[in-house]
Coordinates of C-alpha atoms in Angstrom, one line a residue:
X857 CA 0.0 -0.1 0.0
X858 CA 2.7 2.5 1.0
X859 CA 5.0 1.9 -2.1
X860 CA 2.1 2.0 -4.4
X861 CA 0.6 5.3 -2.8
X862 CA 3.9 7.1 -2.3
X863 CA 4.2 8.6 -5.8
X864 CA 0.7 10.1 -5.4
X865 CA 1.7 11.7 -2.3
X866 CA 5.1 12.9 -3.3
X867 CA 3.9 14.8 -6.4
X868 CA 2.2 17.6 -4.4
X869 CA 4.2 20.6 -3.4
X870 CA 2.1 21.6 -0.4
X871 CA 4.4 24.5 0.7
X872 CA 4.4 26.0 -2.7
X873 CA 0.5 25.5 -3.2
X874 CA -0.1 27.2 0.0
X875 CA 2.1 30.1 -0.7
X876 CA 0.2 30.7 -4.0
X877 CA -3.2 30.4 -2.2
X878 CA -3.1 32.6 0.8
X879 CA -1.8 30.0 3.1
X880 CA -4.5 27.2 2.6
X881 CA -5.0 24.6 0.0
X882 CA -7.9 22.2 -0.6
X883 CA -6.9 19.1 -2.8
X884 CA -9.8 16.8 -3.8
X885 CA -9.4 13.2 -5.1
X886 CA -5.9 13.2 -3.4
X887 CA -5.4 9.5 -3.6
X888 CA -6.4 6.8 -5.8
X889 CA -9.9 5.6 -4.5
X890 CA -8.6 1.9 -3.9
X891 CA -6.2 3.5 -1.6
X892 CA -8.6 5.9 0.2
X893 CA -11.0 3.0 0.6
X894 CA -8.2 0.8 2.2
X895 CA -7.3 3.6 4.6
X896 CA -10.9 4.1 5.6
X897 CA -11.4 0.3 6.0
X898 CA -8.4 0.1 8.4
X899 CA -9.8 3.0 10.7
X900 CA -13.1 1.4 10.7
X901 CA -11.8 -1.9 12.0
X902 CA -10.4 -0.2 15.2
X903 CA -12.1 -1.2 18.2
X904 CA -13.7 1.3 20.6
X905 CA -11.0 0.5 23.2
X906 CA -8.3 1.6 20.6
X907 CA -10.0 5.2 20.4
X908 CA -9.0 7.4 23.4
X909 CA -11.3 10.1 24.4
X910 CA -9.8 13.6 24.3
X911 CA -11.9 16.0 26.2
X912 CA -11.7 19.3 28.0
X913 CA -13.9 22.2 28.8
X914 CA -12.6 25.8 28.2
X915 CA -10.0 26.6 30.9
X916 CA -7.9 29.6 29.9
X917 CA -5.5 29.4 32.9
X918 CA -4.2 26.2 31.5
X919 CA -4.9 27.4 27.9
X920 CA -7.3 24.7 27.3
X921 CA -9.9 25.2 24.8
X922 CA -13.3 23.3 24.8
X923 CA -12.9 20.2 22.7
X924 CA -14.1 16.5 22.4
X925 CA -13.0 13.8 20.0
X926 CA -11.4 10.4 20.1
X927 CA -7.9 9.5 18.8
X928 CA -5.7 6.6 18.1
X929 CA -1.8 6.8 17.4
X930 CA -0.8 3.1 17.5
X931 CA -2.6 0.4 15.7
X932 CA -2.2 -2.2 13.0
X933 CA 0.0 -0.7 10.1
X934 CA -0.3 2.8 11.7
X935 CA 3.6 3.2 11.0
X936 CA 3.1 2.6 7.3
X937 CA 0.1 4.8 7.0
X938 CA 1.7 7.7 8.8
X939 CA 5.0 7.2 7.0
X940 CA 3.2 7.5 3.7
X941 CA 1.8 11.0 4.7
X942 CA 5.3 12.1 6.0
X943 CA 6.4 12.3 2.5
X944 CA 4.0 15.5 2.2
X945 CA 6.8 17.1 4.3
X946 CA 9.9 15.6 3.0
X947 CA 9.8 13.4 6.1
X948 CA 10.5 16.3 8.3
X949 CA 9.9 16.0 12.1
X950 CA 6.1 15.3 12.2
X951 CA 3.4 13.8 14.4
X952 CA 0.5 11.8 13.3
X953 CA -2.8 10.3 14.8
X954 CA -6.1 9.0 13.7
X955 CA -9.1 10.8 14.8
X956 CA -12.8 10.0 14.9
X957 CA -15.7 12.4 15.7
X958 CA -19.4 11.6 16.6
X959 CA -22.3 13.4 18.1
X960 CA -21.4 16.4 20.4
X961 CA -17.7 16.3 19.3
X962 CA -16.1 19.4 18.3
X963 CA -13.1 21.8 18.7
X964 CA -13.4 25.4 19.6
X965 CA -11.5 28.1 17.7
X966 CA -7.8 27.8 17.9
X967 CA -4.7 28.6 15.7
X968 CA -2.8 25.1 15.7
X969 CA 0.2 26.9 17.3
X970 CA 2.5 24.6 19.2
X971 CA 6.0 24.1 20.3
X972 CA 7.8 20.8 21.5
X973 CA 11.2 20.1 23.1
X974 CA 12.7 17.3 21.1
X975 CA 16.2 15.5 21.2
X976 CA 17.2 13.5 17.9
X977 CA 20.2 12.8 15.6
X978 CA 19.8 16.2 13.8
X979 CA 20.4 18.1 17.1
X980 CA 23.4 16.0 18.0
X981 CA 21.8 14.9 21.4
X982 CA 21.0 18.5 22.3
X983 CA 17.5 19.3 23.3
X984 CA 15.8 21.9 20.7
X985 CA 12.3 23.4 20.3
X986 CA 10.5 22.6 17.3
X987 CA 7.6 24.7 16.3
X988 CA 4.6 23.7 14.0
X989 CA 4.3 25.4 10.9
X990 CA 1.9 23.4 8.7
X991 CA -1.2 21.4 9.5
X992 CA -2.4 18.8 7.0
X993 CA -6.0 17.1 7.3
X994 CA -7.1 14.2 5.1
X995 CA -10.7 13.4 5.1
X996 CA -12.1 9.7 4.7
X997 CA -15.7 9.7 5.6
X998 CA -18.1 9.3 2.6
X999 CA -21.2 11.1 1.8
X1000 CA -21.0 13.7 4.5
X1001 CA -23.6 16.3 4.9
X1002 CA -23.4 19.8 6.1
X1003 CA -26.1 19.2 8.7
X1004 CA -24.0 16.3 10.1
X1005 CA -21.6 19.0 11.6
X1006 CA -17.9 18.4 11.8
X1007 CA -17.0 21.2 9.2
X1008 CA -13.8 23.0 9.2
X1009 CA -14.4 26.7 9.6
X1010 CA -11.3 28.6 8.1
X1011 CA -11.1 32.1 9.9
X1012 CA -8.3 32.9 7.9
X1013 CA -10.8 34.6 5.6
X1014 CA -13.5 37.1 6.4
X1015 CA -16.2 36.2 6.7
X1016 CA -14.9 32.4 7.8
X1017 CA -15.0 29.9 4.9
X1018 CA -16.9 26.6 5.6
X1019 CA -15.3 23.6 4.3
X1020 CA -17.4 20.4 4.2
X1021 CA -15.5 17.1 5.0
X1022 CA -15.4 15.2 1.8
X1023 CA -14.1 11.6 1.1
X1024 CA -10.5 11.5 -0.2
X1025 CA -10.0 15.2 0.3
X1026 CA -7.0 16.9 1.7
X1027 CA -6.8 20.4 3.4
X1028 CA -3.3 21.9 4.3
X1029 CA -2.6 25.3 5.8
X1030 CA -0.1 27.2 7.3
X1031 CA 0.3 27.6 11.0
X1032 CA -0.7 29.8 12.9
X1033 CA -4.2 30.0 11.2
X1034 CA -7.4 30.3 13.2
X1035 CA -9.9 27.6 12.7
X1036 CA -12.6 25.4 14.5
X1037 CA -14.5 22.1 14.2
X1038 CA -18.2 22.6 14.4
X1039 CA -20.1 20.3 16.8
X1040 CA -21.3 17.2 15.4
X1041 CA -24.9 16.5 15.4
X1042 CA -24.8 12.8 14.2
X1043 CA -23.9 9.5 15.8
X1044 CA -22.5 8.5 12.4
X1045 CA -18.5 8.7 13.0
X1046 CA -16.4 11.1 10.9
X1047 CA -13.1 9.4 10.4
X1048 CA -9.9 11.3 10.3
X1049 CA -6.3 11.3 11.6
X1050 CA -5.1 14.2 13.7
X1051 CA -2.2 15.6 15.8
X1052 CA -1.0 14.1 19.0
X1053 CA -2.3 15.3 22.5
X1054 CA -2.3 17.3 24.6
X1055 CA -5.0 19.4 23.1
X1056 CA -4.2 23.2 24.0
X1057 CA -5.4 26.5 23.2
X1058 CA -2.4 27.2 21.0
X1059 CA -1.4 23.7 20.1
X1060 CA -4.2 21.6 18.8
X1061 CA -5.4 20.2 15.6
X1062 CA -7.5 17.6 14.3
X1063 CA -8.4 15.9 11.0
X1064 CA -8.8 12.7 9.1
X1065 CA -5.3 12.5 8.3
X1066 CA -3.6 15.3 9.9
X1067 CA 0.1 15.8 10.6
X1068 CA 2.3 18.7 11.7
X1069 CA 5.7 20.0 10.7
X1070 CA 8.0 21.5 13.2
X1071 CA 11.0 23.9 12.7
X1072 CA 14.1 23.5 14.7
X1073 CA 14.8 26.1 17.2
X1074 CA 18.1 26.4 19.2
X1075 CA 16.8 27.9 22.3
X1076 CA 15.6 25.6 25.1
X1077 CA 11.9 25.9 26.0
X1078 CA 11.3 27.7 29.1
X1079 CA 7.6 27.8 30.1
X1080 CA 6.4 27.8 26.5
X1081 CA 2.7 27.9 27.6
X1082 CA 3.1 31.2 29.5
X1083 CA 5.1 32.6 26.5
X1084 CA 2.7 31.9 24.0
X1085 CA -0.3 33.1 26.0
X1086 CA 1.3 36.4 26.6
X1087 CA 2.4 36.8 23.0
X1088 CA -0.8 35.9 21.4
X1089 CA -3.4 37.1 24.0
X1090 CA -4.2 40.2 22.0
X1091 CA -5.1 38.0 19.0
X1092 CA -7.7 36.1 20.8
X1093 CA -11.4 36.9 20.4
X1094 CA -12.8 38.9 23.3
X1095 CA -14.6 36.0 25.0
X1096 CA -11.2 34.3 25.2
X1097 CA -9.5 37.0 27.4
X1098 CA -8.6 36.1 31.0
X1099 CA -6.9 38.1 33.5
X1100 CA -3.7 36.3 34.7

């Protein structure tokens, strides 16, 4: 599966397409139908125990936003699946997970900004801070309707653009970029793959297949959460202000 689908993934210059389209690109019929069907089938075979509930109410002291969905990071052939999508960013440092949304699931408005301390061969054993600069969402559920909820609202435009989840469609956007996932109104699952936890005000994302790229930063992370809240507080909607 990975070998046969890899050429389809590698043909896309996502960064170039985003620069040419104001920071966001929507690609329909992204993979051959048989590949997309196979990926959907693998997600549908996961048991309820493999889907971990990710949930929080709004808590701006800890920079949590209101969110609720299920995710899975390790399952049969997950390394092959995630590895295939890693080619979208030239196998740069990325994180992946599968996601599933059902009734009442949602993610409040956020901008996907995130930082993570890492240590790998490229840093010669030193701890460095990587920053997410791209998010990719690959949708897998078929015949989705707007009234089902789960729409991606892109607030990078005014007014916001409503993007309906469509089978075999990929959405990529530069980070930071304000967006949200509307509340689900159906018990039918919306299948996806999304970024790893924790889900935070400035560090979450979601999707069918979603991944994030991180730039290397040489300074060590010192209380990243407090810094990001201080820097971006002025960009939050008024209802998100919190006196610290």
